[in-house]
CSV table of C-alpha atoms in Angstrom, one decimal:
chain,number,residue,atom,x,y,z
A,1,UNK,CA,-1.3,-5.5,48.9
A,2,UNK,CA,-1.9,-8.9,51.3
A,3,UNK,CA,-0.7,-12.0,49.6
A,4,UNK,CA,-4.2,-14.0,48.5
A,5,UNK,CA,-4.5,-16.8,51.5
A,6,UNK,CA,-5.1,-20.1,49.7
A,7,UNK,CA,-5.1,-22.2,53.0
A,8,UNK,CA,-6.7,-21.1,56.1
A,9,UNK,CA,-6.9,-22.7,59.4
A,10,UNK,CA,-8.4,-21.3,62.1
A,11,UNK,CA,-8.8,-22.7,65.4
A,12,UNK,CA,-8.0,-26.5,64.8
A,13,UNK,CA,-8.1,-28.8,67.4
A,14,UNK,CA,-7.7,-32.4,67.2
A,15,UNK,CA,-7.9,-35.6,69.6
A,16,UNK,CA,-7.6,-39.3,69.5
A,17,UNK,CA,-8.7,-40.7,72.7
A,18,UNK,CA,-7.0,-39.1,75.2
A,19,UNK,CA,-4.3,-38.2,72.7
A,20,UNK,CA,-4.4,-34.5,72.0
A,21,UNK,CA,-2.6,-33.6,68.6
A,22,UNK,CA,-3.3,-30.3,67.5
A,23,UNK,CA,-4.3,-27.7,69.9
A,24,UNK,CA,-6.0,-25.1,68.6
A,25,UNK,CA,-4.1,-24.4,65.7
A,26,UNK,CA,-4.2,-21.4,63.0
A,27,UNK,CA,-2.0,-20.4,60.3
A,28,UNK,CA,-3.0,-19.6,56.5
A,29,UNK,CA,-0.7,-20.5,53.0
A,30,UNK,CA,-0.3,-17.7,50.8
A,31,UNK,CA,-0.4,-18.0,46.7
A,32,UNK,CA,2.8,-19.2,45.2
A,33,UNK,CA,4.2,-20.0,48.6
A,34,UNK,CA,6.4,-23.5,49.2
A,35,UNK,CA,5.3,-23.8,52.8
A,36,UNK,CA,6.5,-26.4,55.1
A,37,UNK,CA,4.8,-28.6,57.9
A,38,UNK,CA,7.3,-29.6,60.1
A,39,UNK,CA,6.9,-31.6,63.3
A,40,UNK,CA,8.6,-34.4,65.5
A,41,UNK,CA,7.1,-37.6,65.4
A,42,UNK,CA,3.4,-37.9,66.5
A,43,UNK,CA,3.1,-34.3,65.7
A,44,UNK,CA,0.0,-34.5,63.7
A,45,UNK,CA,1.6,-33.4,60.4
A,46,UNK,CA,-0.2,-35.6,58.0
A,47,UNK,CA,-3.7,-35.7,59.8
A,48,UNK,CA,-3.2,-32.0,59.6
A,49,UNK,CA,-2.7,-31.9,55.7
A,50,UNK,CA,-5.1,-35.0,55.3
A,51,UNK,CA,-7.8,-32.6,57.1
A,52,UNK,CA,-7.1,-29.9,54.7
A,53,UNK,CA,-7.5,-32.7,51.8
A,54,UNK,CA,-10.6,-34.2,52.6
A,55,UNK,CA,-9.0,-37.5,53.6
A,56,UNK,CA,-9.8,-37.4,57.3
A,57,UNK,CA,-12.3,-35.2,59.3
A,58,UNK,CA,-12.1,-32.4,60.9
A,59,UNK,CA,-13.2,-32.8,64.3
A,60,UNK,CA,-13.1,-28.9,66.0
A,61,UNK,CA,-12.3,-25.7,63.9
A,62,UNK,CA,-12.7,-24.8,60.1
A,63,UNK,CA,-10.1,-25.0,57.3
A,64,UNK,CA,-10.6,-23.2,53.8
A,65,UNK,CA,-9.2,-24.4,50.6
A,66,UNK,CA,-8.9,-21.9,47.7
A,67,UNK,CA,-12.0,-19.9,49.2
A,68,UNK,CA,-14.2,-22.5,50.2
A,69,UNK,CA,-15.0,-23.5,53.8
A,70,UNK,CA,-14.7,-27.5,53.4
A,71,UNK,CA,-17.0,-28.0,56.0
A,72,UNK,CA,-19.9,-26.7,54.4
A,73,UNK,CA,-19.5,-28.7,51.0
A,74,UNK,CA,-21.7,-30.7,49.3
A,75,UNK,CA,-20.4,-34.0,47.5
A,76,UNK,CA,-20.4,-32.5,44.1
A,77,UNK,CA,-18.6,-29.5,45.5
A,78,UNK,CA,-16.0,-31.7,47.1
A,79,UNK,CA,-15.5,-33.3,43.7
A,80,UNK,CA,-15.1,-29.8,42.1
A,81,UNK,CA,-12.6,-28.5,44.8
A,82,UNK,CA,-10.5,-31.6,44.3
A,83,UNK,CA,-9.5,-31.5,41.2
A,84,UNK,CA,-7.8,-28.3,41.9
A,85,UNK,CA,-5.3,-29.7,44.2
A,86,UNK,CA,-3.0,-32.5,43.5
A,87,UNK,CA,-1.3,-34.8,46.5
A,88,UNK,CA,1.7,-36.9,46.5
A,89,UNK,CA,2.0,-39.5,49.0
A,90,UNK,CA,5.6,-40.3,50.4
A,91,UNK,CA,6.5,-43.2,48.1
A,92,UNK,CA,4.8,-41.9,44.9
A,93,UNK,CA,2.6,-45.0,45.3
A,94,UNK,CA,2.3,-45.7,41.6
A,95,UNK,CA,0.7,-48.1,39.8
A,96,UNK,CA,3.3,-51.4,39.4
A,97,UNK,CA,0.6,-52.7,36.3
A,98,UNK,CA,0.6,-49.4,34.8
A,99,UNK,CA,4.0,-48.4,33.1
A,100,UNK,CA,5.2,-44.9,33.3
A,101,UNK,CA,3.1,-43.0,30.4
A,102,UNK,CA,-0.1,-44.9,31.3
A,103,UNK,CA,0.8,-43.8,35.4
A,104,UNK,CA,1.0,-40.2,34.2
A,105,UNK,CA,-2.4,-40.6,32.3
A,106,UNK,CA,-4.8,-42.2,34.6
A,107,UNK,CA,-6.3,-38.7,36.0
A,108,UNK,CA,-6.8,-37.9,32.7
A,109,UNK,CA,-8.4,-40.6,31.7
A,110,UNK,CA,-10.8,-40.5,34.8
A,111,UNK,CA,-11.7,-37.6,35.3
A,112,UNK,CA,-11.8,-35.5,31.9
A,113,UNK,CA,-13.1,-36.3,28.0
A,114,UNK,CA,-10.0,-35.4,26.5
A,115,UNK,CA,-8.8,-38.0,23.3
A,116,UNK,CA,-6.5,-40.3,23.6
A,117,UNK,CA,-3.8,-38.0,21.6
A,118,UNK,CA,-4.0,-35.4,23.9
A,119,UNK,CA,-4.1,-37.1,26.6
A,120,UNK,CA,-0.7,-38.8,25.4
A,121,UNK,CA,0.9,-35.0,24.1
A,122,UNK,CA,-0.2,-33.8,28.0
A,123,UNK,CA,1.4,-37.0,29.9
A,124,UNK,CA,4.2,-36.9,27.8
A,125,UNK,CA,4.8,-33.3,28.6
A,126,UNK,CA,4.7,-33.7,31.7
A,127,UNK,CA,7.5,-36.0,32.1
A,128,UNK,CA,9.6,-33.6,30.4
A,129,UNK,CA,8.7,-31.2,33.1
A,130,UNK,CA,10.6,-33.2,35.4
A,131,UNK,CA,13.1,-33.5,33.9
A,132,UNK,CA,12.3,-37.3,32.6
A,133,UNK,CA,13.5,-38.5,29.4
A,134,UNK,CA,10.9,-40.3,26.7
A,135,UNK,CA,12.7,-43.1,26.7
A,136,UNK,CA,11.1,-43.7,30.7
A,137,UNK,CA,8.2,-43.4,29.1
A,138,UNK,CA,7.2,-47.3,28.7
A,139,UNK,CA,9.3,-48.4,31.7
A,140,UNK,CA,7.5,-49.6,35.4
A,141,UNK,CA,7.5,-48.8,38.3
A,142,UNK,CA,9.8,-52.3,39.4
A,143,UNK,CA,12.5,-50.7,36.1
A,144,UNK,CA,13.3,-47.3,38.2
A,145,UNK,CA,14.9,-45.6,40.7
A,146,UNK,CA,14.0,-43.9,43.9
A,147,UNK,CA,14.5,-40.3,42.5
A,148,UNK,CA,12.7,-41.3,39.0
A,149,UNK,CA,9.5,-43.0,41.0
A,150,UNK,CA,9.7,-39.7,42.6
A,151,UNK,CA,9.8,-37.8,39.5
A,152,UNK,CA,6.8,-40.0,37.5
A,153,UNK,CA,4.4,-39.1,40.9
A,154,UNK,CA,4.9,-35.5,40.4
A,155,UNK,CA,4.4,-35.8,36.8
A,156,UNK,CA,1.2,-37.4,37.8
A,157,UNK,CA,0.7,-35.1,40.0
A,158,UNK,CA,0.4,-32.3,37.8
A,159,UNK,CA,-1.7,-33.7,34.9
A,160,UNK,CA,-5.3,-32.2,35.9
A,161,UNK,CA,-3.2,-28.9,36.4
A,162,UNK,CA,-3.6,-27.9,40.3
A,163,UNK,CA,-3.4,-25.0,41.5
A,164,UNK,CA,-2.1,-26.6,45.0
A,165,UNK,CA,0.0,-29.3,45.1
A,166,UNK,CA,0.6,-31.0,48.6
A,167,UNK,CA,4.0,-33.5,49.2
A,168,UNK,CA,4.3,-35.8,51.6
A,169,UNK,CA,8.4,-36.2,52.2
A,170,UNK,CA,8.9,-35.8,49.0
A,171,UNK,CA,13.2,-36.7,49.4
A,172,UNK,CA,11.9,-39.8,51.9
A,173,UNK,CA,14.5,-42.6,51.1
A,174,UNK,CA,16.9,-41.0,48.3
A,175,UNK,CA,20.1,-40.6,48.5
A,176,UNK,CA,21.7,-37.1,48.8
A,177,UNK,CA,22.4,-36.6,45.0
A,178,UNK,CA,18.6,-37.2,44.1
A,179,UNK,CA,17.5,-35.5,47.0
A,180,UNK,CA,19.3,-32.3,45.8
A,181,UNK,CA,18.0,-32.7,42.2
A,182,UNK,CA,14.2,-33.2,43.7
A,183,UNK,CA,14.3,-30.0,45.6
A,184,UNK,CA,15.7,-28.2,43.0
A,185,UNK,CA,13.0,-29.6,40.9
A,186,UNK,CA,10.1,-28.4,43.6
A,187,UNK,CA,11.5,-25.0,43.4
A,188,UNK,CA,11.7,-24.9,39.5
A,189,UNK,CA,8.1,-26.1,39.2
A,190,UNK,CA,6.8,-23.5,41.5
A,191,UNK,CA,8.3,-21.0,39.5
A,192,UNK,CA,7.3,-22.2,35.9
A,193,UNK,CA,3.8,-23.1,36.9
A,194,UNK,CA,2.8,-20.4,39.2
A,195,UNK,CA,1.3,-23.2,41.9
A,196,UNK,CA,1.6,-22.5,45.6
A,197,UNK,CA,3.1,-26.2,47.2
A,198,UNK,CA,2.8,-27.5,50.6
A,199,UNK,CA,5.5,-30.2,52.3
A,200,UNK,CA,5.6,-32.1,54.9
A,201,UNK,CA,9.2,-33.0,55.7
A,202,UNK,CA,11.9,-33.3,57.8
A,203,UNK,CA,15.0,-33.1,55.4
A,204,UNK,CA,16.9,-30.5,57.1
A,205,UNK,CA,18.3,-29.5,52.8
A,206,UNK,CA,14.4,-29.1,52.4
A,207,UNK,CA,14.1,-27.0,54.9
A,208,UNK,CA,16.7,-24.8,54.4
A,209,UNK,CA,16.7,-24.5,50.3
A,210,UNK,CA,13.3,-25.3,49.3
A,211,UNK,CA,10.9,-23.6,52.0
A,212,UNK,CA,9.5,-20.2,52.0
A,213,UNK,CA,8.6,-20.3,54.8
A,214,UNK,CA,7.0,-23.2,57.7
A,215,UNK,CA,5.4,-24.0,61.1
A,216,UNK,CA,7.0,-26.5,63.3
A,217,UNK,CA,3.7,-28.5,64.9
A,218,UNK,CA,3.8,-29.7,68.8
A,219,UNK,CA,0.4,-29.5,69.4
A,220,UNK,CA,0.1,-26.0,69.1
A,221,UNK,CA,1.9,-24.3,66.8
A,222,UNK,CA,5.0,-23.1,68.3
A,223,UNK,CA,7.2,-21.6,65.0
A,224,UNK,CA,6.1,-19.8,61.8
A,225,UNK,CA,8.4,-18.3,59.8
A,226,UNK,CA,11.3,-18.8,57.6
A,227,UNK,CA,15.2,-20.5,58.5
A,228,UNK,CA,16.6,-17.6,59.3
A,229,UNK,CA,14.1,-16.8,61.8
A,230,UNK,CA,14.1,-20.5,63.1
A,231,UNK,CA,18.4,-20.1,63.4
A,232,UNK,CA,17.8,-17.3,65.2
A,233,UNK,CA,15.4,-18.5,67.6
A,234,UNK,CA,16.6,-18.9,71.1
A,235,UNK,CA,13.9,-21.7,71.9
A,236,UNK,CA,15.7,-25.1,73.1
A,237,UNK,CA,13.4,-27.0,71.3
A,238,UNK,CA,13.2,-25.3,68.0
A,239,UNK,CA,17.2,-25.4,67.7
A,240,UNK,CA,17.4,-29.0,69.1
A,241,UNK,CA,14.7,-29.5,66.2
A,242,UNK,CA,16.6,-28.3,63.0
A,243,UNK,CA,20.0,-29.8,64.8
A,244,UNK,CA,18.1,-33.4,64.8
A,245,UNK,CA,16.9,-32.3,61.2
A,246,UNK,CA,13.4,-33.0,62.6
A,247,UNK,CA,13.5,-36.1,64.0
C-alpha cells in the first residue's frame, strides 16, 4: 500500500524580478516522514516551506496540505488547516515577557477554551516531552541556553497537537553537544507522537542521522532521496554539497 502523501507540490514555480527560484518543482511528504529541504544559499528553501504554510503566496503551481488544495481556501478554512500544523522559526523566537510555562501556553490560550488547569497539566507535559525539567518551568527566555530556547519552541510547538510540524534549522547556532541531543530529540518525537516533520537545514549530523529522506533545491529539484543515495551520487555538485555540509 502507497504511503498517505501529506504534502504535495506539483509544478511550483517561483520568481522575484528577474530572479528565478524554484523552477517548476514537484515532490510530495509522506505520513510519519522526517523530510529534509536542503539547498545552498538563495535556494528558495524557506519561501518554499513558507508557501506550503500560508506565509507567502504561491505565485505558479498548487501545493496540498493534509488533503486540501491551499489555493482554493476560504479564510475560515485557512484557520482550520492551521491549527494542524505547527512551525518553528530558526531561533525559537519566544516570547522574552513570557517566561517558559506561560511561552508553552499561549496557543492554548488563543486558540482553544480549555481551563486554566489543563492548560497548565498540557504545557507542563510538554516540557517534559523534551526532555525539560520543571524547574525551567518559571525561567525566561534571557535565563537559558541555546539548546533549552530550542527545546521550549518545540514544546510550544506541539501544544495544539499537529499533525505536521515544520523546523526551520532547528541545530542553527548550538554547539555540537546540543546539536546531537536536539536531533536525537526530533527523531524521538516523531516516533512517540506519530507526526510526519519537515526541516530545513544544512547541518550535515541532520542530514545524515535525522532525515528520512530530502531534496536538495537549485531551482529545480535536482536530488530526492535518502544519504545513501546522495553518497552515492556521482553528481559534482551534489557531493561538493554534503562535503560543504550545505553551504
Amino acid at each position: 500500500m502507497d504511503a498517505l502523501k501529506i504534502i504535495k507540490v506539483n509544478n511550483l514555480s517561483t520568481s522575484f524580478g528577474e530572479n528565478i527560484v524554484h523552477k517548476d518543482i514537484s515532490f510530495s511528504v509522506n505520513q510519519g516522514e522526517i523530510f529534509g529541504v536542503l539547498g545552498g544559499s538563495g535556494s528558495g528553501k524557506s519561501v518554499l516551506v513558507k508557501q506550503i504554510v500560508m506565509l507567502d503566496k504561491i505565485q505558479k503551481g498548487n501545493i496540498e496540505l493534509l488533503g486540501k488544495d491551499i489555493s482554493t481556501l476560504d479564510l475560515k478554512d485557512i484557520q482550520d488547516l492551521k491549527q494542524q500544523f505547527s512551525y518553528l522559526f530558526q531561533f525559537g523566537a519566544l516570547y522574552s515577557f513570557l517566561n517558559v510555562i506561560e511561552n508553552i501556553s499561549v496557543m492554548l490560550k488563543e486558540y482553544t477554551d480549555l481551563p486554566a488547569d489543563l492548560i497548565d497539566k498540557i504545557a507542563y507535559t510538554n516540557l517534559e516531552i523534551v526532555g525539560l525539567p520543571k524547574s525551567c518551568a518559571l525561567l525566561y527566555p534571557s535565563e537559558l541556553s541555546g539548546g533549552m530556547k530550542k527545546r521550549v519552541a518545540l514544546a510550544r510547538s506541539l501544544a495544539m497537537q499537529p499533525k505536521v510540524l515544520f523546523l526551520d534549522e532547528p541545530t542553527s547556532g548550538l554547539d555540537p553537544s546540543s546539536t546531537q541531543k536536539i536531533n536525537e530529540l526530533i527523531v524521538q518525537l516523531r516516533d512517540m507522537l506519530n507526526i510526519t516533520i519537515v526541516v530545513i537545514t544544512h547541518d550535515l549530523e541532520t542530514i545524515k542521522t535525522v532525515l528520512d529522506r530530502f531534496i536538495i533545491l537549485k531551482q529545480k529539484i535536482i536530488f530526492d532521496g535518502n544519504i545513501t543515495q546522495a553518497l552515492d551520487s556521482q553528481d559534482e555538485f551534489i557531493k561538493d554539497f554534503l562535503t560543504n555540509k550545505g553551504k
